[in-house]
mmCIF file of N, CA and C in Angstrom:
data_model
loop_
_atom_site.group_PDB
_atom_site.id
_atom_site.type_symbol
_atom_site.label_atom_id
_atom_site.label_comp_id
_atom_site.label_asym_id
_atom_site.label_seq_id
_atom_site.Cartn_x
_atom_site.Cartn_y
_atom_site.Cartn_z
ATOM 1 N N MET G 241 0.643 -0.741 -0.007
ATOM 2 C CA MET G 241 0.201 -0.159 -0.078
ATOM 3 C C MET G 241 1.403 0.693 0.214
ATOM 4 N N ALA G 242 2.303 0.990 0.499
ATOM 5 C CA ALA G 242 2.529 2.115 0.678
ATOM 6 C C ALA G 242 3.710 2.841 -1.296
ATOM 7 N N ALA G 243 3.445 2.105 -1.537
ATOM 8 C CA ALA G 243 3.994 2.130 -2.874
ATOM 9 C C ALA G 243 2.751 2.829 -3.471
ATOM 10 N N GLU G 244 1.378 2.598 -3.091
ATOM 11 C CA GLU G 244 0.693 3.793 -4.280
ATOM 12 C C GLU G 244 1.047 4.608 -4.174
ATOM 13 N N THR G 245 0.947 5.878 -5.181
ATOM 14 C CA THR G 245 0.328 7.199 -4.920
ATOM 15 C C THR G 245 -1.212 7.408 -5.539
ATOM 16 N N GLN G 246 -0.688 8.451 -3.784
ATOM 17 C CA GLN G 246 -2.726 9.301 -3.877
ATOM 18 C C GLN G 246 -2.641 10.243 -4.198
ATOM 19 N N THR G 247 -3.151 10.205 -4.108
ATOM 20 C CA THR G 247 -3.695 12.672 -5.293
ATOM 21 C C THR G 247 -4.844 12.664 -4.434
ATOM 22 N N TYR G 248 -5.577 13.952 -4.650
ATOM 23 C CA TYR G 248 -7.183 14.267 -4.444
ATOM 24 C C TYR G 248 -7.550 13.029 -4.041
ATOM 25 N N ALA G 249 -7.860 12.391 -5.641
ATOM 26 C CA ALA G 249 -8.861 11.513 -6.398
ATOM 27 C C ALA G 249 -9.528 10.452 -5.473
ATOM 28 N N THR G 250 -8.313 10.251 -4.367
ATOM 29 C CA THR G 250 -7.389 8.620 -3.670
ATOM 30 C C THR G 250 -7.272 8.365 -3.150
ATOM 31 N N HIS G 251 -7.746 9.501 -2.202
ATOM 32 C CA HIS G 251 -6.567 9.812 -1.041
ATOM 33 C C HIS G 251 -7.502 9.299 0.285
ATOM 34 N N ARG G 252 -9.217 9.294 0.219
ATOM 35 C CA ARG G 252 -9.792 8.907 1.281
ATOM 36 C C ARG G 252 -9.745 6.974 1.159
ATOM 37 N N ARG G 253 -9.991 7.100 2.472
ATOM 38 C CA ARG G 253 -10.315 5.581 3.073
ATOM 39 C C ARG G 253 -11.055 4.824 2.747
ATOM 40 N N TRP G 254 -11.657 3.877 2.499
ATOM 41 C CA TRP G 254 -12.728 2.653 2.576
ATOM 42 C C TRP G 254 -12.279 1.836 3.490
ATOM 43 N N VAL G 255 -12.698 1.707 4.333
ATOM 44 C CA VAL G 255 -13.292 0.770 5.809
ATOM 45 C C VAL G 255 -13.750 -0.965 5.156
ATOM 46 N N PRO G 256 -13.770 -1.660 4.299
ATOM 47 C CA PRO G 256 -14.875 -2.431 4.004
ATOM 48 C C PRO G 256 -16.165 -2.153 4.816
ATOM 49 N N TYR G 257 -15.668 -2.915 6.030
ATOM 50 C CA TYR G 257 -16.446 -4.311 7.179
ATOM 51 C C TYR G 257 -17.397 -2.885 7.940
ATOM 52 N N PHE G 258 -16.408 -1.875 7.020
ATOM 53 C CA PHE G 258 -17.419 -0.377 8.516
ATOM 54 C C PHE G 258 -18.490 0.102 7.214
ATOM 55 N N HIS G 259 -17.731 0.524 5.711
ATOM 56 C CA HIS G 259 -18.943 1.199 4.606
ATOM 57 C C HIS G 259 -19.570 -0.218 3.973
ATOM 58 N N PHE G 260 -19.389 -0.384 3.723
ATOM 59 C CA PHE G 260 -19.518 -1.340 3.066
ATOM 60 C C PHE G 260 -20.406 -2.856 3.577
ATOM 61 N N PHE G 261 -20.434 -3.200 4.495
ATOM 62 C CA PHE G 261 -20.659 -4.300 5.249
ATOM 63 C C PHE G 261 -21.932 -3.557 6.768
ATOM 64 N N ALA G 262 -20.590 -2.891 7.101
ATOM 65 C CA ALA G 262 -21.580 -2.902 8.420
ATOM 66 C C ALA G 262 -22.788 -1.732 8.925
ATOM 67 N N LEU G 263 -22.760 -0.792 8.112
ATOM 68 C CA LEU G 263 -23.270 0.657 7.935
ATOM 69 C C LEU G 263 -24.966 0.487 6.734
ATOM 70 N N PRO G 264 -24.027 -0.694 5.888
ATOM 71 C CA PRO G 264 -25.069 -0.427 5.503
ATOM 72 C C PRO G 264 -26.681 -0.877 6.192
ATOM 73 N N VAL G 265 -25.947 -2.579 6.547
ATOM 74 C CA VAL G 265 -27.114 -3.207 7.896
ATOM 75 C C VAL G 265 -27.786 -2.631 8.668
ATOM 76 N N LEU G 266 -27.115 -1.300 9.082
ATOM 77 C CA LEU G 266 -27.736 -1.640 9.761
ATOM 78 C C LEU G 266 -28.651 0.205 9.286
ATOM 79 N N GLY G 267 -28.523 0.153 8.694
ATOM 80 C CA GLY G 267 -28.912 1.218 8.234
ATOM 81 C C GLY G 267 -30.593 0.160 7.590
ATOM 82 N N ILE G 268 -30.531 -0.788 7.024
ATOM 83 C CA ILE G 268 -31.656 -1.634 6.535
ATOM 84 C C ILE G 268 -32.315 -1.750 7.375
ATOM 85 N N ASN G 269 -31.378 -2.626 8.651
ATOM 86 C CA ASN G 269 -32.244 -3.121 9.656
ATOM 87 C C ASN G 269 -33.268 -2.003 10.044
ATOM 88 N N VAL G 270 -32.504 -0.890 10.543
ATOM 89 C CA VAL G 270 -33.477 0.417 10.341
ATOM 90 C C VAL G 270 -34.887 0.558 9.656
ATOM 91 N N LEU G 271 -34.621 0.730 9.095
ATOM 92 C CA LEU G 271 -36.013 0.256 7.612
ATOM 93 C C LEU G 271 -36.903 -0.954 7.723
ATOM 94 N N VAL G 272 -36.093 -1.518 8.567
ATOM 95 C CA VAL G 272 -37.055 -2.898 8.435
ATOM 96 C C VAL G 272 -38.223 -2.839 10.236
ATOM 97 N N GLN G 273 -36.873 -2.394 10.540
ATOM 98 C CA GLN G 273 -37.869 -2.543 11.651
ATOM 99 C C GLN G 273 -38.945 -1.171 11.823
ATOM 100 N N LEU G 274 -38.817 -0.021 10.999
ATOM 101 C CA LEU G 274 -39.587 1.211 11.492
ATOM 102 C C LEU G 274 -40.717 0.285 10.606
ATOM 103 N N TYR G 275 -40.885 -0.788 9.171
ATOM 104 C CA TYR G 275 -41.334 -1.327 8.665
ATOM 105 C C TYR G 275 -42.714 -1.749 9.264
ATOM 106 N N VAL G 276 -42.046 -2.552 10.246
ATOM 107 C CA VAL G 276 -42.771 -3.708 10.994
ATOM 108 C C VAL G 276 -43.591 -3.180 12.065
ATOM 109 N N ALA G 277 -42.792 -2.489 12.951
ATOM 110 C CA ALA G 277 -43.019 -0.814 14.070
ATOM 111 C C ALA G 277 -45.051 -0.587 13.356
ATOM 112 N N ILE G 278 -44.491 0.499 12.180
ATOM 113 C CA ILE G 278 -45.236 0.309 10.973
ATOM 114 C C ILE G 278 -47.207 -0.561 11.308
ATOM 115 N N ARG G 279 -46.221 -1.727 10.611
ATOM 116 C CA ARG G 279 -47.480 -2.281 9.792
ATOM 117 C C ARG G 279 -47.585 -3.712 11.196
ATOM 118 N N HIS G 280 -47.178 -3.463 12.269
ATOM 119 C CA HIS G 280 -47.832 -4.591 13.587
ATOM 120 C C HIS G 280 -47.579 -3.659 14.918
ATOM 121 N N PHE G 281 -47.905 -2.697 14.485
ATOM 122 C CA PHE G 281 -48.324 -1.478 15.872
ATOM 123 C C PHE G 281 -47.173 -1.863 17.573
ATOM 124 N N SER G 282 -46.941 -1.986 17.619
ATOM 125 C CA SER G 282 -46.917 -2.280 19.011
ATOM 126 C C SER G 282 -45.729 -1.574 20.132
ATOM 127 N N ALA G 283 -45.163 -1.624 20.964
ATOM 128 C CA ALA G 283 -44.640 -0.695 22.117
ATOM 129 C C ALA G 283 -43.415 -1.478 21.748
ATOM 130 N N TRP G 284 -42.721 -2.714 21.882
ATOM 131 C CA TRP G 284 -41.899 -3.701 21.459
ATOM 132 C C TRP G 284 -41.330 -3.317 19.653
ATOM 133 N N GLY G 285 -41.999 -2.922 18.958
ATOM 134 C CA GLY G 285 -41.971 -2.422 17.259
ATOM 135 C C GLY G 285 -40.698 -1.629 18.032
ATOM 136 N N VAL G 286 -41.427 -0.834 18.658
ATOM 137 C CA VAL G 286 -41.291 0.768 18.775
ATOM 138 C C VAL G 286 -40.065 1.202 19.602
ATOM 139 N N TRP G 287 -39.533 -0.161 20.368
ATOM 140 C CA TRP G 287 -38.343 -0.768 21.142
ATOM 141 C C TRP G 287 -36.821 -0.727 20.214
ATOM 142 N N ASN G 288 -37.996 -1.727 19.313
ATOM 143 C CA ASN G 288 -36.498 -2.498 18.399
ATOM 144 C C ASN G 288 -36.275 -1.898 17.169
ATOM 145 N N VAL G 289 -37.536 -0.086 17.417
ATOM 146 C CA VAL G 289 -36.510 1.008 15.779
ATOM 147 C C VAL G 289 -36.012 1.170 16.379
ATOM 148 N N LEU G 290 -35.750 2.024 18.265
ATOM 149 C CA LEU G 290 -35.036 2.890 18.871
ATOM 150 C C LEU G 290 -34.179 1.885 18.940
ATOM 151 N N VAL G 291 -33.763 0.318 19.209
ATOM 152 C CA VAL G 291 -32.575 0.320 19.091
ATOM 153 C C VAL G 291 -31.930 0.463 18.224
ATOM 154 N N ALA G 292 -32.531 0.306 16.471
ATOM 155 C CA ALA G 292 -31.921 -0.676 15.891
ATOM 156 C C ALA G 292 -31.188 1.227 15.027
ATOM 157 N N ALA G 293 -31.635 2.452 15.725
ATOM 158 C CA ALA G 293 -31.604 3.557 14.954
ATOM 159 C C ALA G 293 -30.598 4.146 16.406
ATOM 160 N N ALA G 294 -30.345 3.433 17.685
ATOM 161 C CA ALA G 294 -29.313 3.847 18.164
ATOM 162 C C ALA G 294 -28.239 3.071 17.422
ATOM 163 N N LEU G 295 -28.117 1.637 17.412
ATOM 164 C CA LEU G 295 -26.513 0.951 16.493
ATOM 165 C C LEU G 295 -26.351 2.463 15.785
ATOM 166 N N VAL G 296 -26.849 2.657 15.443
ATOM 167 C CA VAL G 296 -26.570 3.380 13.948
ATOM 168 C C VAL G 296 -25.834 4.569 13.884
ATOM 169 N N ALA G 297 -27.430 5.352 15.692
ATOM 170 C CA ALA G 297 -25.728 6.703 16.092
ATOM 171 C C ALA G 297 -23.984 6.111 16.854
ATOM 172 N N LEU G 298 -24.691 4.463 16.919
ATOM 173 C CA LEU G 298 -23.399 4.498 17.692
ATOM 174 C C LEU G 298 -22.663 3.840 16.742
ATOM 175 N N ALA G 299 -22.314 2.953 15.797
ATOM 176 C CA ALA G 299 -21.420 3.434 14.756
ATOM 177 C C ALA G 299 -20.711 4.570 14.564
ATOM 178 N N VAL G 300 -21.799 5.969 14.118
ATOM 179 C CA VAL G 300 -21.047 6.911 13.682
ATOM 180 C C VAL G 300 -20.328 7.701 14.576
ATOM 181 N N ALA G 301 -21.051 7.026 15.388
ATOM 182 C CA ALA G 301 -19.855 7.734 16.218
ATOM 183 C C ALA G 301 -19.413 7.221 17.115
ATOM 184 N N THR G 302 -18.993 6.352 16.623
ATOM 185 C CA THR G 302 -17.926 5.165 16.754
ATOM 186 C C THR G 302 -16.459 6.070 15.774
ATOM 187 N N ARG G 303 -16.661 6.101 14.835
ATOM 188 C CA ARG G 303 -16.120 5.839 13.997
ATOM 189 C C ARG G 303 -15.806 8.044 13.232
ATOM 190 N N ASN G 304 -16.257 9.121 14.179
ATOM 191 C CA ASN G 304 -16.402 10.002 14.354
ATOM 192 C C ASN G 304 -15.168 10.189 15.700
ATOM 193 N N MET G 305 -14.947 9.165 16.912
ATOM 194 C CA MET G 305 -15.021 9.967 17.407
ATOM 195 C C MET G 305 -12.840 8.976 17.509
ATOM 196 N N ALA G 306 -13.012 8.126 16.738
ATOM 197 C CA ALA G 306 -11.397 7.993 16.103
ATOM 198 C C ALA G 306 -11.623 9.005 14.424
ATOM 199 N N THR G 307 -12.378 9.881 14.741
ATOM 200 C CA THR G 307 -11.265 10.758 13.593
ATOM 201 C C THR G 307 -11.113 11.786 13.641
ATOM 202 N N THR G 308 -11.236 12.079 14.328
ATOM 203 C CA THR G 308 -11.647 13.755 15.611
ATOM 204 C C THR G 308 -9.979 13.581 16.438
ATOM 205 N N ALA G 309 -10.057 12.333 17.199
ATOM 206 C CA ALA G 309 -8.884 11.330 18.033
ATOM 207 C C ALA G 309 -7.576 11.588 16.657
ATOM 208 N N GLN G 310 -8.010 11.411 15.276
ATOM 209 C CA GLN G 310 -7.441 11.113 14.104
ATOM 210 C C GLN G 310 -6.917 12.858 13.891
ATOM 211 N N ASP G 311 -7.374 13.452 13.931
ATOM 212 C CA ASP G 311 -7.336 15.304 13.444
ATOM 213 C C ASP G 311 -6.411 15.776 14.757
ATOM 214 N N ARG G 312 -6.301 15.460 15.687
ATOM 215 C CA ARG G 312 -6.000 15.396 16.985
ATOM 216 C C ARG G 312 -4.647 15.286 16.602
ATOM 217 N N ILE G 313 -3.715 13.830 16.289
ATOM 218 C CA ILE G 313 -2.914 13.970 16.632
ATOM 219 C C ILE G 313 -1.885 14.438 14.798
ATOM 220 N N ILE G 314 -2.413 14.953 13.925
ATOM 221 C CA ILE G 314 -3.109 15.693 12.428
ATOM 222 C C ILE G 314 -1.914 16.395 12.933
ATOM 223 N N ARG G 315 -3.341 17.172 13.736
ATOM 224 C CA ARG G 315 -2.163 18.850 15.074
ATOM 225 C C ARG G 315 -0.967 18.662 15.107
ATOM 226 N N LEU G 316 -0.944 17.439 15.777
ATOM 227 C CA LEU G 316 0.570 17.792 16.137
ATOM 228 C C LEU G 316 1.192 17.810 15.471
ATOM 229 N N GLU G 317 1.293 16.413 14.450
ATOM 230 C CA GLU G 317 2.454 15.832 13.814
ATOM 231 C C GLU G 317 3.094 17.336 12.378
ATOM 232 N N GLU G 318 1.504 17.847 12.324
ATOM 233 C CA GLU G 318 1.438 19.167 11.103
ATOM 234 C C GLU G 318 2.099 20.141 12.226
ATOM 235 N N THR G 319 1.709 20.579 13.751
ATOM 236 C CA THR G 319 2.465 21.750 13.904
ATOM 237 C C THR G 319 3.820 21.541 13.948
ATOM 238 N N LEU G 320 4.458 20.254 14.097
ATOM 239 C CA LEU G 320 5.956 20.269 14.684
ATOM 240 C C LEU G 320 6.714 20.349 13.345
ATOM 241 N N ARG G 321 6.173 19.447 11.968
ATOM 242 C CA ARG G 321 6.643 19.111 11.190
ATOM 243 C C ARG G 321 6.607 20.830 10.460
ATOM 244 N N LEU G 322 5.779 21.603 10.328
ATOM 245 C CA LEU G 322 5.928 23.264 9.983
ATOM 246 C C LEU G 322 6.319 24.153 10.850
ATOM 247 N N GLN G 323 6.392 24.334 11.522
ATOM 248 C CA GLN G 323 7.440 24.322 12.894
ATOM 249 C C GLN G 323 9.410 24.276 12.565
ATOM 250 N N ARG G 324 9.142 23.619 11.473
ATOM 251 C CA ARG G 324 10.271 22.119 11.944
ATOM 252 C C ARG G 324 10.823 23.236 9.942
ATOM 253 N N CYS G 325 10.530 23.167 8.732
ATOM 254 C CA CYS G 325 9.694 22.939 7.523
ATOM 255 C C CYS G 325 9.622 24.542 7.406
ATOM 256 N N LEU G 326 8.884 25.228 7.975
ATOM 257 C CA LEU G 326 8.699 27.236 7.058
ATOM 258 C C LEU G 326 9.947 28.052 7.836
ATOM 259 N N PRO G 327 10.330 28.878 6.255
ATOM 260 C CA PRO G 327 10.669 30.039 6.959
ATOM 261 C C PRO G 327 10.593 31.190 8.064
ATOM 262 N N ALA G 328 11.666 31.215 8.582
ATOM 263 C CA ALA G 328 11.452 31.561 9.647
ATOM 264 C C ALA G 328 9.776 33.291 9.256
ATOM 265 N N ASP G 329 10.033 33.492 9.063
ATOM 266 C CA ASP G 329 8.500 34.706 8.701
ATOM 267 C C ASP G 329 7.398 34.244 8.836
ATOM 268 N N LEU G 330 7.504 32.773 8.172
ATOM 269 C CA LEU G 330 5.746 31.874 8.560
ATOM 270 C C LEU G 330 6.218 30.446 10.184
ATOM 271 N N ARG G 331 6.822 30.194 10.602
ATOM 272 C CA ARG G 331 7.406 29.290 11.396
ATOM 273 C C ARG G 331 6.438 30.655 12.904
ATOM 274 N N GLY G 332 6.680 31.805 12.657
ATOM 275 C CA GLY G 332 5.718 31.938 14.096
ATOM 276 C C GLY G 332 4.246 31.514 13.903
ATOM 277 N N ARG G 333 3.697 31.416 13.096
ATOM 278 C CA ARG G 333 2.541 32.148 12.823
ATOM 279 C C ARG G 333 1.621 30.954 12.707
ATOM 280 N N VAL G 334 1.691 28.824 13.123
ATOM 281 C CA VAL G 334 1.841 27.892 12.760
ATOM 282 C C VAL G 334 0.751 27.528 13.430
ATOM 283 N N GLY G 335 0.702 28.416 15.267
ATOM 284 C CA GLY G 335 -0.787 28.511 15.257
ATOM 285 C C GLY G 335 -2.077 29.074 15.157
ATOM 286 N N GLU G 336 -1.970 29.713 14.546
ATOM 287 C CA GLU G 336 -2.516 30.601 13.577
ATOM 288 C C GLU G 336 -3.948 29.568 12.411
ATOM 289 N N LEU G 337 -3.677 28.400 12.286
ATOM 290 C CA LEU G 337 -4.050 27.763 11.402
ATOM 291 C C LEU G 337 -4.810 26.797 12.231
ATOM 292 N N THR G 338 -6.046 26.815 11.309
ATOM 293 C CA THR G 338 -6.893 25.738 12.578
ATOM 294 C C THR G 338 -6.757 24.157 12.219
ATOM 295 N N THR G 339 -6.815 23.831 13.083
ATOM 296 C CA THR G 339 -6.943 21.928 12.831
ATOM 297 C C THR G 339 -7.213 20.965 11.373
ATOM 298 N N SER G 340 -7.884 22.071 10.859
ATOM 299 C CA SER G 340 -8.248 21.610 9.623
ATOM 300 C C SER G 340 -8.506 22.392 8.573
ATOM 301 N N GLN G 341 -7.041 23.159 8.488
ATOM 302 C CA GLN G 341 -6.453 23.438 7.874
ATOM 303 C C GLN G 341 -5.429 22.563 8.035
ATOM 304 N N LEU G 342 -4.217 22.637 8.803
ATOM 305 C CA LEU G 342 -3.492 21.147 9.411
ATOM 306 C C LEU G 342 -3.842 20.152 8.825
ATOM 307 N N VAL G 343 -5.179 19.890 9.389
ATOM 308 C CA VAL G 343 -5.311 18.781 8.323
ATOM 309 C C VAL G 343 -5.315 18.279 7.132
ATOM 310 N N GLY G 344 -4.839 19.558 6.334
ATOM 311 C CA GLY G 344 -5.349 19.410 4.255
ATOM 312 C C GLY G 344 -3.315 19.570 4.182
ATOM 313 N N LEU G 345 -3.072 20.402 5.277
ATOM 314 C CA LEU G 345 -1.679 20.923 3.869
ATOM 315 C C LEU G 345 -1.097 19.301 4.249
ATOM 316 N N ARG G 346 -1.669 17.820 5.738
ATOM 317 C CA ARG G 346 -1.416 17.354 5.873
ATOM 318 C C ARG G 346 -0.474 16.162 5.054
ATOM 319 N N PHE G 347 -0.808 16.859 3.124
ATOM 320 C CA PHE G 347 -0.930 15.458 2.684
ATOM 321 C C PHE G 347 0.245 16.723 1.152
ATOM 322 N N CYS G 348 0.958 17.731 1.353
ATOM 323 C CA CYS G 348 1.417 18.081 1.379
ATOM 324 C C CYS G 348 2.958 17.879 1.412
ATOM 325 N N SER G 349 3.701 17.826 -0.065
ATOM 326 C CA SER G 349 5.497 17.894 0.502
ATOM 327 C C SER G 349 5.890 18.869 0.711
ATOM 328 N N GLY G 350 7.342 19.208 1.005
ATOM 329 C CA GLY G 350 7.518 19.627 1.542
ATOM 330 C C GLY G 350 8.605 20.552 0.583
ATOM 331 N N GLU G 351 8.100 20.458 -0.735
ATOM 332 C CA GLU G 351 8.387 21.602 -1.012
ATOM 333 C C GLU G 351 7.128 22.325 -1.671
ATOM 334 N N GLU G 352 6.108 21.581 -1.270
ATOM 335 C CA GLU G 352 4.929 23.090 -2.254
ATOM 336 C C GLU G 352 4.781 23.846 -0.607
ATOM 337 N N VAL G 353 5.571 23.296 0.560
ATOM 338 C CA VAL G 353 4.634 23.155 1.833
ATOM 339 C C VAL G 353 4.868 24.878 2.522
ATOM 340 N N ALA G 354 5.603 25.211 2.787
ATOM 341 C CA ALA G 354 6.182 27.280 2.427
ATOM 342 C C ALA G 354 5.355 28.232 1.442
ATOM 343 N N GLU G 355 4.884 28.033 0.410
ATOM 344 C CA GLU G 355 4.161 28.247 -0.592
ATOM 345 C C GLU G 355 2.925 28.223 -0.008
ATOM 346 N N LEU G 356 1.575 26.882 -0.237
ATOM 347 C CA LEU G 356 0.333 26.368 0.040
ATOM 348 C C LEU G 356 0.419 27.164 1.885
ATOM 349 N N SER G 357 1.391 27.373 2.910
ATOM 350 C CA SER G 357 1.119 27.319 4.154
ATOM 351 C C SER G 357 1.178 29.109 4.256
ATOM 352 N N ARG G 358 1.530 29.884 2.746
ATOM 353 C CA ARG G 358 2.128 30.773 3.389
ATOM 354 C C ARG G 358 0.150 31.333 2.879
ATOM 355 N N THR G 359 -0.313 30.936 1.485
ATOM 356 C CA THR G 359 -1.485 31.302 0.616
ATOM 357 C C THR G 359 -2.747 31.193 1.516
ATOM 358 N N VAL G 360 -2.977 29.955 3.138
ATOM 359 C CA VAL G 360 -3.839 29.409 3.346
ATOM 360 C C VAL G 360 -3.781 30.649 5.128
ATOM 361 N N LEU G 361 -2.780 31.092 4.880
ATOM 362 C CA LEU G 361 -2.588 32.308 5.754
ATOM 363 C C LEU G 361 -2.640 33.782 5.753
ATOM 364 N N SER G 362 -2.672 33.586 4.189
ATOM 365 C CA SER G 362 -3.328 35.121 3.646
ATOM 366 C C SER G 362 -4.123 35.068 3.218
ATOM 367 N N GLY G 363 -5.345 33.526 4.039
ATOM 368 C CA GLY G 363 -6.657 33.418 3.637
ATOM 369 C C GLY G 363 -7.809 33.731 2.355
ATOM 370 N N GLU G 364 -6.588 33.352 1.500
ATOM 371 C CA GLU G 364 -7.109 31.937 -0.131
ATOM 372 C C GLU G 364 -7.749 30.820 0.040
ATOM 373 N N LEU G 365 -7.168 30.109 0.954
ATOM 374 C CA LEU G 365 -7.769 28.531 1.133
ATOM 375 C C LEU G 365 -8.087 28.798 3.001
ATOM 376 N N HIS G 366 -9.154 27.941 3.043
ATOM 377 C CA HIS G 366 -10.574 28.167 4.267
ATOM 378 C C HIS G 366 -9.700 27.241 4.175
ATOM 379 N N GLY G 367 -10.643 26.298 4.052
ATOM 380 C CA GLY G 367 -11.251 24.240 4.713
ATOM 381 C C GLY G 367 -10.455 23.513 3.955
ATOM 382 N N ARG G 368 -9.378 22.374 4.936
ATOM 383 C CA ARG G 368 -8.869 21.506 3.868
ATOM 384 C C ARG G 368 -9.466 20.910 2.783
ATOM 385 N N GLU G 369 -10.137 20.583 2.725
ATOM 386 C CA GLU G 369 -9.816 20.463 1.226
ATOM 387 C C GLU G 369 -10.066 20.977 -0.193
ATOM 388 N N GLU G 370 -10.338 22.386 -0.021
ATOM 389 C CA GLU G 370 -9.801 24.053 -0.642
ATOM 390 C C GLU G 370 -8.717 23.425 -0.481
ATOM 391 N N ILE G 371 -7.736 23.572 0.260
ATOM 392 C CA ILE G 371 -5.912 22.802 0.237
ATOM 393 C C ILE G 371 -6.096 22.028 -0.493
ATOM 394 N N LYS G 372 -6.944 21.199 -0.190
ATOM 395 C CA LYS G 372 -5.877 19.340 -1.116
ATOM 396 C C LYS G 372 -6.230 19.773 -1.642
ATOM 397 N N ARG G 373 -7.498 20.767 -2.473
ATOM 398 C CA ARG G 373 -7.166 20.061 -3.686
ATOM 399 C C ARG G 373 -6.035 21.359 -4.633
ATOM 400 N N ARG G 374 -5.363 21.967 -3.698
ATOM 401 C CA ARG G 374 -4.203 22.725 -4.235
ATOM 402 C C ARG G 374 -2.776 21.620 -4.071
ATOM 403 N N ILE G 375 -2.562 21.466 -4.187
ATOM 404 C CA ILE G 375 -1.908 20.042 -3.710
ATOM 405 C C ILE G 375 -0.867 19.852 -4.457
ATOM 406 N N LYS G 376 -0.383 19.938 -5.298
ATOM 407 C CA LYS G 376 0.486 19.001 -6.684
ATOM 408 C C LYS G 376 1.286 18.101 -6.368
ATOM 409 N N ASN G 377 1.917 17.683 -5.348
ATOM 410 C CA ASN G 377 2.271 17.185 -5.175
ATOM 411 C C ASN G 377 2.079 15.835 -3.848
ATOM 412 N N TRP G 378 1.814 15.989 -3.853
ATOM 413 C CA TRP G 378 1.181 14.322 -2.833
ATOM 414 C C TRP G 378 2.554 13.640 -1.736
ATOM 415 N N ARG G 379 2.104 14.260 0.018
ATOM 416 C CA ARG G 379 3.155 13.062 1.141
ATOM 417 C C ARG G 379 2.286 11.954 1.331
ATOM 418 N N PRO G 380 2.312 11.197 0.214
ATOM 419 C CA PRO G 380 1.834 10.083 0.983
ATOM 420 C C PRO G 380 0.802 9.995 2.740
ATOM 421 N N ASP G 381 -0.454 9.795 2.729
ATOM 422 C CA ASP G 381 -0.607 9.289 4.525
ATOM 423 C C ASP G 381 -1.709 7.593 4.273
ATOM 424 N N THR G 382 -1.388 6.102 4.096
ATOM 425 C CA THR G 382 -1.194 5.486 4.287
ATOM 426 C C THR G 382 -1.509 4.937 5.932
ATOM 427 N N LEU G 383 -1.649 5.390 6.506
ATOM 428 C CA LEU G 383 -1.780 4.863 8.507
ATOM 429 C C LEU G 383 -3.281 6.005 8.291
ATOM 430 N N ARG G 384 -4.033 5.553 8.252
ATOM 431 C CA ARG G 384 -5.426 6.629 8.795
ATOM 432 C C ARG G 384 -6.197 5.458 9.059
ATOM 433 N N VAL G 385 -7.478 6.886 9.796
ATOM 434 C CA VAL G 385 -8.464 5.847 10.418
ATOM 435 C C VAL G 385 -9.551 5.385 8.849
#
């Protein structure tokens, strides 16, 4: 996997057992439980709908917690990298970058990190997707959640 070239189009990580098995099954289960509860209304049917919805919420919340923890780690890694790689005039401004901007910059190669950081700090680019679209030379990240 490390030999793969990443680009904006290919950088997203799909976890097959989560994205293509667990979430669809849990989503379909909500629909099935809703159907049963409507067709054969009972307190037990309502309870089954609530449990099915809670399982979907649990799966989504678990994924969000993992990606939030990942973003915090990226924020630390990128802050350290930028303090090392940026020219002196930009080093003192690293703290002005948001977590979302740092997440976007993590794919940026060392050759273009100063230019792109300057563009972000000047206010021309804001969110992670906007930043990632501007990256020409990707630095792959294959250890994502």
